[in-house]
mmCIF file of C-alpha atoms in Angstrom:
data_model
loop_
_atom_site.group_PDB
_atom_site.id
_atom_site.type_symbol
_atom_site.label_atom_id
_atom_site.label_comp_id
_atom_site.label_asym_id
_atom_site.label_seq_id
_atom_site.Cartn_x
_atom_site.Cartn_y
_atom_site.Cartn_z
ATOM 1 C CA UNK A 96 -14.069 6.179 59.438
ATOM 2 C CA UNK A 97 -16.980 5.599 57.080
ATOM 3 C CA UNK A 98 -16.302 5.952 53.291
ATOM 4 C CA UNK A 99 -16.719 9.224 51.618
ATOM 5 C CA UNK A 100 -18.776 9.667 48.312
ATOM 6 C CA UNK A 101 -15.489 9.937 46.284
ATOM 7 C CA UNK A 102 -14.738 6.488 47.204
ATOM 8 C CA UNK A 103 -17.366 5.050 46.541
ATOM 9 C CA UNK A 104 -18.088 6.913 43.213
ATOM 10 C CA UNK A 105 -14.321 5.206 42.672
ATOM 11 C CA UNK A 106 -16.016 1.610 43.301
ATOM 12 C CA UNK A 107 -19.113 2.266 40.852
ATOM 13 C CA UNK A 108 -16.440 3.581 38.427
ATOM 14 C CA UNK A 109 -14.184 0.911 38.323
ATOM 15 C CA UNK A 110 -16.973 -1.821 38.857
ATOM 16 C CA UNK A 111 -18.464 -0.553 35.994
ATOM 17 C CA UNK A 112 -15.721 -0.413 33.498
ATOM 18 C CA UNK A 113 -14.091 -3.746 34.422
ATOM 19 C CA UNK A 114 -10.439 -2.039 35.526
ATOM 20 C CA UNK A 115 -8.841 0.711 36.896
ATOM 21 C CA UNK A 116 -7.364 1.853 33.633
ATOM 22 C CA UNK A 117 -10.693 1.584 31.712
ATOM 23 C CA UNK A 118 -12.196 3.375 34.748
ATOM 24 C CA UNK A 119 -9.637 5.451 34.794
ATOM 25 C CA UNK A 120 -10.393 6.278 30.964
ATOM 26 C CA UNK A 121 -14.162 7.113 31.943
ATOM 27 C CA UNK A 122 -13.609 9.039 34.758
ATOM 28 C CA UNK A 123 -11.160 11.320 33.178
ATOM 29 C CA UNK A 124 -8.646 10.174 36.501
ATOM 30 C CA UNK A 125 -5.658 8.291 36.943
ATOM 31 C CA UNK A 126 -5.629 4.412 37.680
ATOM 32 C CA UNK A 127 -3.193 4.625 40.683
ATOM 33 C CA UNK A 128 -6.016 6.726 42.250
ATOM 34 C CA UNK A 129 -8.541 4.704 41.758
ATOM 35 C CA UNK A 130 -6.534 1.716 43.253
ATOM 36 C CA UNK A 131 -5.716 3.605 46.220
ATOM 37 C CA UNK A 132 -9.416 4.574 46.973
ATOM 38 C CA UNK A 133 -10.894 1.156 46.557
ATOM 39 C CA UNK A 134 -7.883 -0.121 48.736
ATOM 40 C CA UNK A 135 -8.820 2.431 51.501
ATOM 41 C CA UNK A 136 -12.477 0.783 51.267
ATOM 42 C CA UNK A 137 -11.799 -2.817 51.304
ATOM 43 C CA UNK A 138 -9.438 -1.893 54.671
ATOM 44 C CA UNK A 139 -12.600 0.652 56.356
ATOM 45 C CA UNK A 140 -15.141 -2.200 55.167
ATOM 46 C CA UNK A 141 -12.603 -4.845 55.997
ATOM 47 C CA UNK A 142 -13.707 -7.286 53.272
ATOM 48 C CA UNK A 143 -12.022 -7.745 49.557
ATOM 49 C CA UNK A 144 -14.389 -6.296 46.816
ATOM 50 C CA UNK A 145 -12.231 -6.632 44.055
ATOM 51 C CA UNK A 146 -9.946 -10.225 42.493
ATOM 52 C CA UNK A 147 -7.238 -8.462 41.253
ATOM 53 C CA UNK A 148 -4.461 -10.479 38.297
ATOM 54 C CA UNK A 149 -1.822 -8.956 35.856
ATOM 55 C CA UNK A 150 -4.696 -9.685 33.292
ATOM 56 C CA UNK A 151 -8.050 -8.847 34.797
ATOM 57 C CA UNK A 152 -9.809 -7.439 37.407
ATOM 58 C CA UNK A 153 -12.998 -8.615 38.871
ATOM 59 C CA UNK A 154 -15.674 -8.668 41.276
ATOM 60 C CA UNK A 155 -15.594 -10.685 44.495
ATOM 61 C CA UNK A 156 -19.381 -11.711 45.721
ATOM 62 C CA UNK A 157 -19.000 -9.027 48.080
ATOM 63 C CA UNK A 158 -18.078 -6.733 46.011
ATOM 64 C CA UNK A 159 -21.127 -7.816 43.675
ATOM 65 C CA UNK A 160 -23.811 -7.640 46.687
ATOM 66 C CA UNK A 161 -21.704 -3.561 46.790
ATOM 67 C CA UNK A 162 -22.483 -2.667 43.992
ATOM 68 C CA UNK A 163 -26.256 -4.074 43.146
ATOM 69 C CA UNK A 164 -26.673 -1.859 46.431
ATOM 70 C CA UNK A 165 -25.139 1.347 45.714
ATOM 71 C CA UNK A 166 -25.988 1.273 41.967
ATOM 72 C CA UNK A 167 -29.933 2.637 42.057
ATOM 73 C CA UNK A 168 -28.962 4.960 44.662
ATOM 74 C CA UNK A 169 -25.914 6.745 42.665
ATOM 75 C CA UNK A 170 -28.010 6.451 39.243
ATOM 76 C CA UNK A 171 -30.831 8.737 41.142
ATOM 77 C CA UNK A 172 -28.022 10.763 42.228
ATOM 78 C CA UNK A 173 -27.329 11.898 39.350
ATOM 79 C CA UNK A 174 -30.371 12.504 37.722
ATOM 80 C CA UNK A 175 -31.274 14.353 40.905
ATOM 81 C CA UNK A 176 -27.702 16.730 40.182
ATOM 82 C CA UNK A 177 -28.880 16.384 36.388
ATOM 83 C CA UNK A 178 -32.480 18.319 37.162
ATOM 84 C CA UNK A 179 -30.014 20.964 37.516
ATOM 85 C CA UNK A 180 -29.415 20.866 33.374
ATOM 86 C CA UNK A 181 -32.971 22.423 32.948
ATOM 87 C CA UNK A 182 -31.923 25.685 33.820
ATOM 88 C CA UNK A 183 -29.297 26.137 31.609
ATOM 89 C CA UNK A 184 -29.256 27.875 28.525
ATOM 90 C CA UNK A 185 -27.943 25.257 26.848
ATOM 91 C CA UNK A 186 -28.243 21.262 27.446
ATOM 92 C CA UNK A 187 -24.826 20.273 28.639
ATOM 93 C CA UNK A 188 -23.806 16.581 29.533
ATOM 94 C CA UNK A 189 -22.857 12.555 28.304
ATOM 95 C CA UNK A 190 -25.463 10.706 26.067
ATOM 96 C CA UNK A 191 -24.377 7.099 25.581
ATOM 97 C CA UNK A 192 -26.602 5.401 22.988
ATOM 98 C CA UNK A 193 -26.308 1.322 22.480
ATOM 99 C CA UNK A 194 -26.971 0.590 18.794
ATOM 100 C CA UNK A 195 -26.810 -2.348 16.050
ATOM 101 C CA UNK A 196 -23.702 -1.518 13.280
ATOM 102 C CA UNK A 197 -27.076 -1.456 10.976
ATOM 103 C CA UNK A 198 -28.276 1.792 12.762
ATOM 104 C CA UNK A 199 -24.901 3.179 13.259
ATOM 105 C CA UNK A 200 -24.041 3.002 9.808
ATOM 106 C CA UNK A 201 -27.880 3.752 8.351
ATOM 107 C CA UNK A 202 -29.763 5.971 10.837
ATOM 108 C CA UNK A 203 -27.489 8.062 13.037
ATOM 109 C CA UNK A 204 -25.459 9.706 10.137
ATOM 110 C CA UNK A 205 -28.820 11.570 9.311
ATOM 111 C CA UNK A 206 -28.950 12.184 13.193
ATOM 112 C CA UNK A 207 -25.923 12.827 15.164
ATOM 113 C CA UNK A 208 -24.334 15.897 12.985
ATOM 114 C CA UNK A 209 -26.930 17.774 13.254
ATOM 115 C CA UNK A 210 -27.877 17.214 16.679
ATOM 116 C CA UNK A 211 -24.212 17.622 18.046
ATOM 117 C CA UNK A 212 -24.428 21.004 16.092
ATOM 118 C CA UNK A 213 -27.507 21.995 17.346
ATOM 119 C CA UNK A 214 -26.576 21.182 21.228
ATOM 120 C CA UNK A 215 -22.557 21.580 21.461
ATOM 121 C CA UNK A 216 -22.797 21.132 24.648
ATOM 122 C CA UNK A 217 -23.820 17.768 24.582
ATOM 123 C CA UNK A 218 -21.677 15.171 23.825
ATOM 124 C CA UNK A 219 -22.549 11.528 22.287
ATOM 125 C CA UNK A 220 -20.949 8.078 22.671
ATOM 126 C CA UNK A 221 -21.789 5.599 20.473
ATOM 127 C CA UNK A 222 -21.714 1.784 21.121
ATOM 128 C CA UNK A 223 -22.904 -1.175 18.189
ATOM 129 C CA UNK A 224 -23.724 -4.054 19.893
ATOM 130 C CA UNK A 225 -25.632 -6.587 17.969
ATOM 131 C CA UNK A 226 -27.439 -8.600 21.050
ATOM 132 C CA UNK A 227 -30.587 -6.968 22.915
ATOM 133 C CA UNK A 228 -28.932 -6.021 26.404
ATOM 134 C CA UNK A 229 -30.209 -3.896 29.439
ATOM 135 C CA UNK A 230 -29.171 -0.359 28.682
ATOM 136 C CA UNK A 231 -28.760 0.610 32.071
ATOM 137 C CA UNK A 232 -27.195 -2.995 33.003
ATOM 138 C CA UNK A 233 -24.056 -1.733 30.554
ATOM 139 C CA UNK A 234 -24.183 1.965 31.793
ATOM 140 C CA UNK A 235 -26.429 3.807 28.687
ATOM 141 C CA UNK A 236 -29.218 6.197 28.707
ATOM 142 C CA UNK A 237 -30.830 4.349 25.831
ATOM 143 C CA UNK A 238 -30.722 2.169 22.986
ATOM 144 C CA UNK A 239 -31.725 1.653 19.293
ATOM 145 C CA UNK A 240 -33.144 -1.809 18.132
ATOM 146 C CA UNK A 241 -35.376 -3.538 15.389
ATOM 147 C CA UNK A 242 -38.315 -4.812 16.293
ATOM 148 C CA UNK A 243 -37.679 -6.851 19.484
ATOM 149 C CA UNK A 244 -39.593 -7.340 22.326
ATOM 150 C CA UNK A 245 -39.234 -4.552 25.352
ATOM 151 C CA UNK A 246 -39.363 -5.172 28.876
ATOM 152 C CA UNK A 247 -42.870 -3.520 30.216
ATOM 153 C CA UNK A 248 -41.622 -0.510 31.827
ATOM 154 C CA UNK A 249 -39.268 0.129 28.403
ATOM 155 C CA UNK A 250 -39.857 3.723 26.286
ATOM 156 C CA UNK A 251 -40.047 2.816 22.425
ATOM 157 C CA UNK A 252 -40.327 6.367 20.300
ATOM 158 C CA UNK A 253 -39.151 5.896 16.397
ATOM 159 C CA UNK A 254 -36.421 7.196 15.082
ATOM 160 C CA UNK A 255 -34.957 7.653 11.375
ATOM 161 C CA UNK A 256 -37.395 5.685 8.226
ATOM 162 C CA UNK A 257 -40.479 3.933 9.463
ATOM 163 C CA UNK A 258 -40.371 1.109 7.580
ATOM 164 C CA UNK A 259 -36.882 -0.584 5.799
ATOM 165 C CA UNK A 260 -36.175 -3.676 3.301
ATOM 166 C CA UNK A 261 -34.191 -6.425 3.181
ATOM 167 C CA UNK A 262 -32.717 -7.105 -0.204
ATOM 168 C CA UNK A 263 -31.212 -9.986 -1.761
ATOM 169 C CA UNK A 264 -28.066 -9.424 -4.788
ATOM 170 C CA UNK A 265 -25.245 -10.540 -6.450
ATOM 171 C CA UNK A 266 -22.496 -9.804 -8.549
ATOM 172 C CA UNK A 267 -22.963 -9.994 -12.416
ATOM 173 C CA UNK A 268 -19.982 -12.490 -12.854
ATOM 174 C CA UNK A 269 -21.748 -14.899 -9.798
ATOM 175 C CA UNK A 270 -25.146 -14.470 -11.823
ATOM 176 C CA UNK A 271 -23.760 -14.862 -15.163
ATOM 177 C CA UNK A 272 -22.292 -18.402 -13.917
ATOM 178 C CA UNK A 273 -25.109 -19.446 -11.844
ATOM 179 C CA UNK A 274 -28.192 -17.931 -13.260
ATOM 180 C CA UNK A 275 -30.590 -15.303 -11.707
ATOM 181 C CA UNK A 276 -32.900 -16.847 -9.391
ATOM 182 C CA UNK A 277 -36.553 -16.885 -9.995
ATOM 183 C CA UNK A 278 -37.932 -17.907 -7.303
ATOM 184 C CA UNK A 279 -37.042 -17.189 -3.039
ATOM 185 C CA UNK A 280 -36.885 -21.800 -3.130
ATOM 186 C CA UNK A 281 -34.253 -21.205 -5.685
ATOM 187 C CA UNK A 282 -31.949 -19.609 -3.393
ATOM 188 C CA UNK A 283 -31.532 -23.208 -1.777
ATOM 189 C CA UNK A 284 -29.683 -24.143 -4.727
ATOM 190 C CA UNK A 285 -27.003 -21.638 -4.424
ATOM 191 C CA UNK A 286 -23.840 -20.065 -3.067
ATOM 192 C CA UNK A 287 -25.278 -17.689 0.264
ATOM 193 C CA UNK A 288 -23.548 -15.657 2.276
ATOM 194 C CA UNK A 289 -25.243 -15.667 5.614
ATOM 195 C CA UNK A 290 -24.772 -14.011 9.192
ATOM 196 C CA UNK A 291 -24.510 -15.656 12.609
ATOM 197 C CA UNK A 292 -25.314 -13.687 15.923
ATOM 198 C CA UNK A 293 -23.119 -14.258 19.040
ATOM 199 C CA UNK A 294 -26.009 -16.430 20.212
ATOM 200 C CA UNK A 295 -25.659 -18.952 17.715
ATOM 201 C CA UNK A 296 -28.641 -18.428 15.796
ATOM 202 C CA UNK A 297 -29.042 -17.376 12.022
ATOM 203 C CA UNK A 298 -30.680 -15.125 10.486
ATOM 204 C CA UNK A 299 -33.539 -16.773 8.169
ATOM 205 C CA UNK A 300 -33.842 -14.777 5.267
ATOM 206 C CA UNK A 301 -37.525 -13.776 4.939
ATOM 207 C CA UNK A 302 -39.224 -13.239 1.169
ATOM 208 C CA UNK A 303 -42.877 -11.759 0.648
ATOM 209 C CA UNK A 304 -44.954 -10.917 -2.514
ATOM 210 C CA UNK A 305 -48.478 -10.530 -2.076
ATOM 211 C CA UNK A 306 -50.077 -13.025 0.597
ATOM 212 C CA UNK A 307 -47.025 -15.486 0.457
ATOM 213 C CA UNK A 308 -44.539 -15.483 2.774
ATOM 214 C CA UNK A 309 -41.076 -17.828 2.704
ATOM 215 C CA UNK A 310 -38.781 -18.178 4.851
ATOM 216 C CA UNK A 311 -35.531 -19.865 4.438
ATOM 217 C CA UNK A 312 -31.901 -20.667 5.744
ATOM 218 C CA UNK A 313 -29.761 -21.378 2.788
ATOM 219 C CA UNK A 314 -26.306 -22.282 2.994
ATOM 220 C CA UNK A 315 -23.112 -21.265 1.625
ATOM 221 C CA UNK A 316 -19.444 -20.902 1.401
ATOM 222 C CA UNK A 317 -19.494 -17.898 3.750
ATOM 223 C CA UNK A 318 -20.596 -17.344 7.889
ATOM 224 C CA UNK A 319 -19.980 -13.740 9.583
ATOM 225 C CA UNK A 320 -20.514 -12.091 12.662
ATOM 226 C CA UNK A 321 -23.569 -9.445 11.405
ATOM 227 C CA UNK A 322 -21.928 -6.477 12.545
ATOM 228 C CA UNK A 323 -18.426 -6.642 11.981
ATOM 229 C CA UNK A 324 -18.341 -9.330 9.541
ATOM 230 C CA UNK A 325 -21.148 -7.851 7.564
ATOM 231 C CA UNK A 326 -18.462 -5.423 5.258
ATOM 232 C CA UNK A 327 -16.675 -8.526 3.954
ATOM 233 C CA UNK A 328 -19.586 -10.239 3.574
ATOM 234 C CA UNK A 329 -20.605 -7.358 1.179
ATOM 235 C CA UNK A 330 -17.216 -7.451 -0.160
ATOM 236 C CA UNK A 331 -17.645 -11.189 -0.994
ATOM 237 C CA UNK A 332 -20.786 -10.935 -2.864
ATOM 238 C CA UNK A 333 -19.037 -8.452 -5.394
ATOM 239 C CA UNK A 334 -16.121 -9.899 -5.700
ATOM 240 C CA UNK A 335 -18.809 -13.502 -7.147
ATOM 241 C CA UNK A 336 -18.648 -15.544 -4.331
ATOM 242 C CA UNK A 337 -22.610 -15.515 -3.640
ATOM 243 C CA UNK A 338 -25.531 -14.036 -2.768
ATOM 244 C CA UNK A 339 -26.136 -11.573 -0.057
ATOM 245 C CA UNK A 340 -29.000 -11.037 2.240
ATOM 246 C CA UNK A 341 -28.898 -7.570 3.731
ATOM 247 C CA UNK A 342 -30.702 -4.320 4.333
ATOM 248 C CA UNK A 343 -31.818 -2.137 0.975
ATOM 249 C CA UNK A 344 -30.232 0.505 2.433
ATOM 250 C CA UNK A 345 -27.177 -0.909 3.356
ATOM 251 C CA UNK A 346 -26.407 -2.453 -0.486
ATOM 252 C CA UNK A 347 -27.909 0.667 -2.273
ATOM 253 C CA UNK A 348 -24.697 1.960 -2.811
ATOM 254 C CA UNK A 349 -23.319 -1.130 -4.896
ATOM 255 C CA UNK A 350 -26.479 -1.230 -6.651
ATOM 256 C CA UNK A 351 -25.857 2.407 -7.870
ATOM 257 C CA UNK A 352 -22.222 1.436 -8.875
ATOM 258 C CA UNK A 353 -23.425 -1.377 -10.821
ATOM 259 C CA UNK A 354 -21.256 -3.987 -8.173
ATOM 260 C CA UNK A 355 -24.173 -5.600 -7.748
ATOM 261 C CA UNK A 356 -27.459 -6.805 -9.071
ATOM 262 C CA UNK A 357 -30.648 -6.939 -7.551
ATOM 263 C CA UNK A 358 -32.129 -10.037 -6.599
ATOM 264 C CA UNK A 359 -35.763 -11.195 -6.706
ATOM 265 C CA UNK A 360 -36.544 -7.262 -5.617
ATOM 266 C CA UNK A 361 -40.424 -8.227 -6.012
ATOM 267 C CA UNK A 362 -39.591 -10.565 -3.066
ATOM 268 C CA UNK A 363 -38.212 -8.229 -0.642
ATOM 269 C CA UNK A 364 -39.761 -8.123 2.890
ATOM 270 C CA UNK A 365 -40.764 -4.163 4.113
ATOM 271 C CA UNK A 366 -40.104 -4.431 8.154
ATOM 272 C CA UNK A 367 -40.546 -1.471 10.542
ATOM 273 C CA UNK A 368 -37.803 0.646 10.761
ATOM 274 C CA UNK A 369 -35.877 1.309 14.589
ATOM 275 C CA UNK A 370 -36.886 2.544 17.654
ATOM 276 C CA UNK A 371 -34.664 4.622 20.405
ATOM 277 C CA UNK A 372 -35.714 2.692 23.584
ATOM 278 C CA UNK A 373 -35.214 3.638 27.719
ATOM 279 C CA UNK A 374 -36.032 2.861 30.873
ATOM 280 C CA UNK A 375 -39.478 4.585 31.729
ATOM 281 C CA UNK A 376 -39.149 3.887 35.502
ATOM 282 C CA UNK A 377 -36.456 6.996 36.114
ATOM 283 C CA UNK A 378 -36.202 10.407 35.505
ATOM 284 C CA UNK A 379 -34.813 11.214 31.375
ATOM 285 C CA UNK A 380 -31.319 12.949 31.867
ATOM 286 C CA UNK A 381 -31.220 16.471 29.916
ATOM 287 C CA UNK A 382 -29.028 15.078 27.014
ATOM 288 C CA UNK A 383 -31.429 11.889 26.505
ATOM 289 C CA UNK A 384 -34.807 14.198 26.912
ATOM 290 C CA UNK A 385 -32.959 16.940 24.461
ATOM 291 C CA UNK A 386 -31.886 13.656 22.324
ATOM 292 C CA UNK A 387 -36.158 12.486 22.131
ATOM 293 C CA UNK A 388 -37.258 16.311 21.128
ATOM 294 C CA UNK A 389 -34.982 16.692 18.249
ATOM 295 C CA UNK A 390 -35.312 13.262 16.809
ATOM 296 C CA UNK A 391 -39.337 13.909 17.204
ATOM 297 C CA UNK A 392 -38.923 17.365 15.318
ATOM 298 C CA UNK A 393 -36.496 15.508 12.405
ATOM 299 C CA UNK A 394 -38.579 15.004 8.916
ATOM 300 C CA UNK A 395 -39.140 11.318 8.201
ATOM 301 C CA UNK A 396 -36.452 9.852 5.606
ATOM 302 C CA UNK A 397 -38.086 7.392 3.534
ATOM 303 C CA UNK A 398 -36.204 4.161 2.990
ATOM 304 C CA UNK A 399 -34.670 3.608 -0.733
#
């Protein structure tokens, strides 16, 4: 008996999530389901798809071959059932945005409110991730980055300010025992607080003022994760452990509440601000499309 589209929606579905319970989660099923349906196909296909532990599940090379297979062909499945989303009244479906913790925390709360009133229908999951990754490859309609380069067949259409800061600051007790920098080679000389990505590499902090531009990698008493680690960080620099290196946007806050003090502000960098990126080479599910027209009709916030 050949496999019926249930079972192998089960395979995509659990492939996919990494685990029946995670799959389970997605899918809105139960786990012992989904176990039972990819055991019925690995005994009609008569191969193993799966390595299954206590721990983990994964992928056997078969099962890898499966699914880089049936992948393209479900995905125009369901943009093919999704054409269907035009004639409704109202958009209705998933949108699953990949962001940085910089846009979740600086652009979407101008965004997503409104939009989730305007279309309630529609419903958004949001996922920070720091590193550039293949939207599709980790099952989203679209992402949100800075500046990076985009494969060729890759959508880029702005979204929230247009152009963003980086700022440098401190707290007055780390300034009053240090001294306020006067110039971005002075920075060498003190306490920083900087940011490592998963890849290893750090984040030079960039300084212009007319033609000149510096760029530096100080050191310091404190390394984070930029995304996760980039609260404490914040909470370091007012608590006089250093100087920070972070958006405007992001510090404006403790600028406002006096918790900290600019930092050679007529050295700060402008850099474009984000872009919502997708794949161009498909059809736009409903929720994405919907997603593009209101963000195109939003005003344009300025950056502090």
């Amino acid at each position: 008996m050949k496999p019926d589209l249930a079972t192998i929606t089960a395979f995509v579905t659990v492939a996919r999530a990494g685990g029946f319970r995670e799959g389970a989660r997605l899918s809105g099923g139960s786990a012992s389901r989904l176990s039972d349906q990819i055991r019925r196909l690995e005994s009609q296909l008569g191969v193993r798809l799966f390595n299954r532990s206590t721990r983990s599940v994964a992928l056997t090379e078969a099962g890898e071959g499966l699914l880089n297979r049936l992948s393209p062909a479900l995905d125009e499945m369901e943009l093919a059932l999704d054409v269907v989303n035009s004639y409704r009244n109202r958009p209705a479906g998933m949108l699953k945005l990949n962001v940085p913790t910089a846009a979740a925390r600086l652009v979407l709360p101008d965004i997503i409110p409104a939009f989730l009133a305007a279309y309630p229908d529609i419903r958004v999951e949001v996922i920070t991730e720091e590193n550039f990754v293949d939207v599709l490859a980790e099952g989203c309609d679209a992402g949100i980055r800075y500046d990076e380069s985009l494969e060729q067949d890759m959508i880029a259409v702005p979204i929230g300010p247009r152009t963003q800061k980086f700022a440098a600051a401190a707290s007055h007790e780390y300034l009053r025992k240090h001294g306020m920098p006067e110039h971005p080679r002075d920075l060498l000389d003190h306490a920083c607080l900087r940011g490592r990505f998963a890849s290893g590499a750090l984040h030079p902090w960039e300084f212009e003022r007319g033609d000149e531009t510096i760029e530096l990698n100080p050191t310091g008493p404190l390394l984070v994760r930029p995304g996760g680690g980039t609260d404490l960080a914040v909470q370091a620099a007012c608590a006089g452990t250093g100087i920070i290196y972070l958006f405007e946007d992001w510090l404006a806050p403790y600028f406002d509440r006096g918790d900290l003090i600019p930092v050679l502000a007529d050295w700060w960098p402008h850099f474009p601000g984000p872009k919502l990126y997708y794949p161009g080479r498909r059809l736009v599910p409903t929720p994405l499309r919907t997603f593009i027209d209101f963000i195109k009709t939003q005003p344009v916030r300025a950056s502090r």
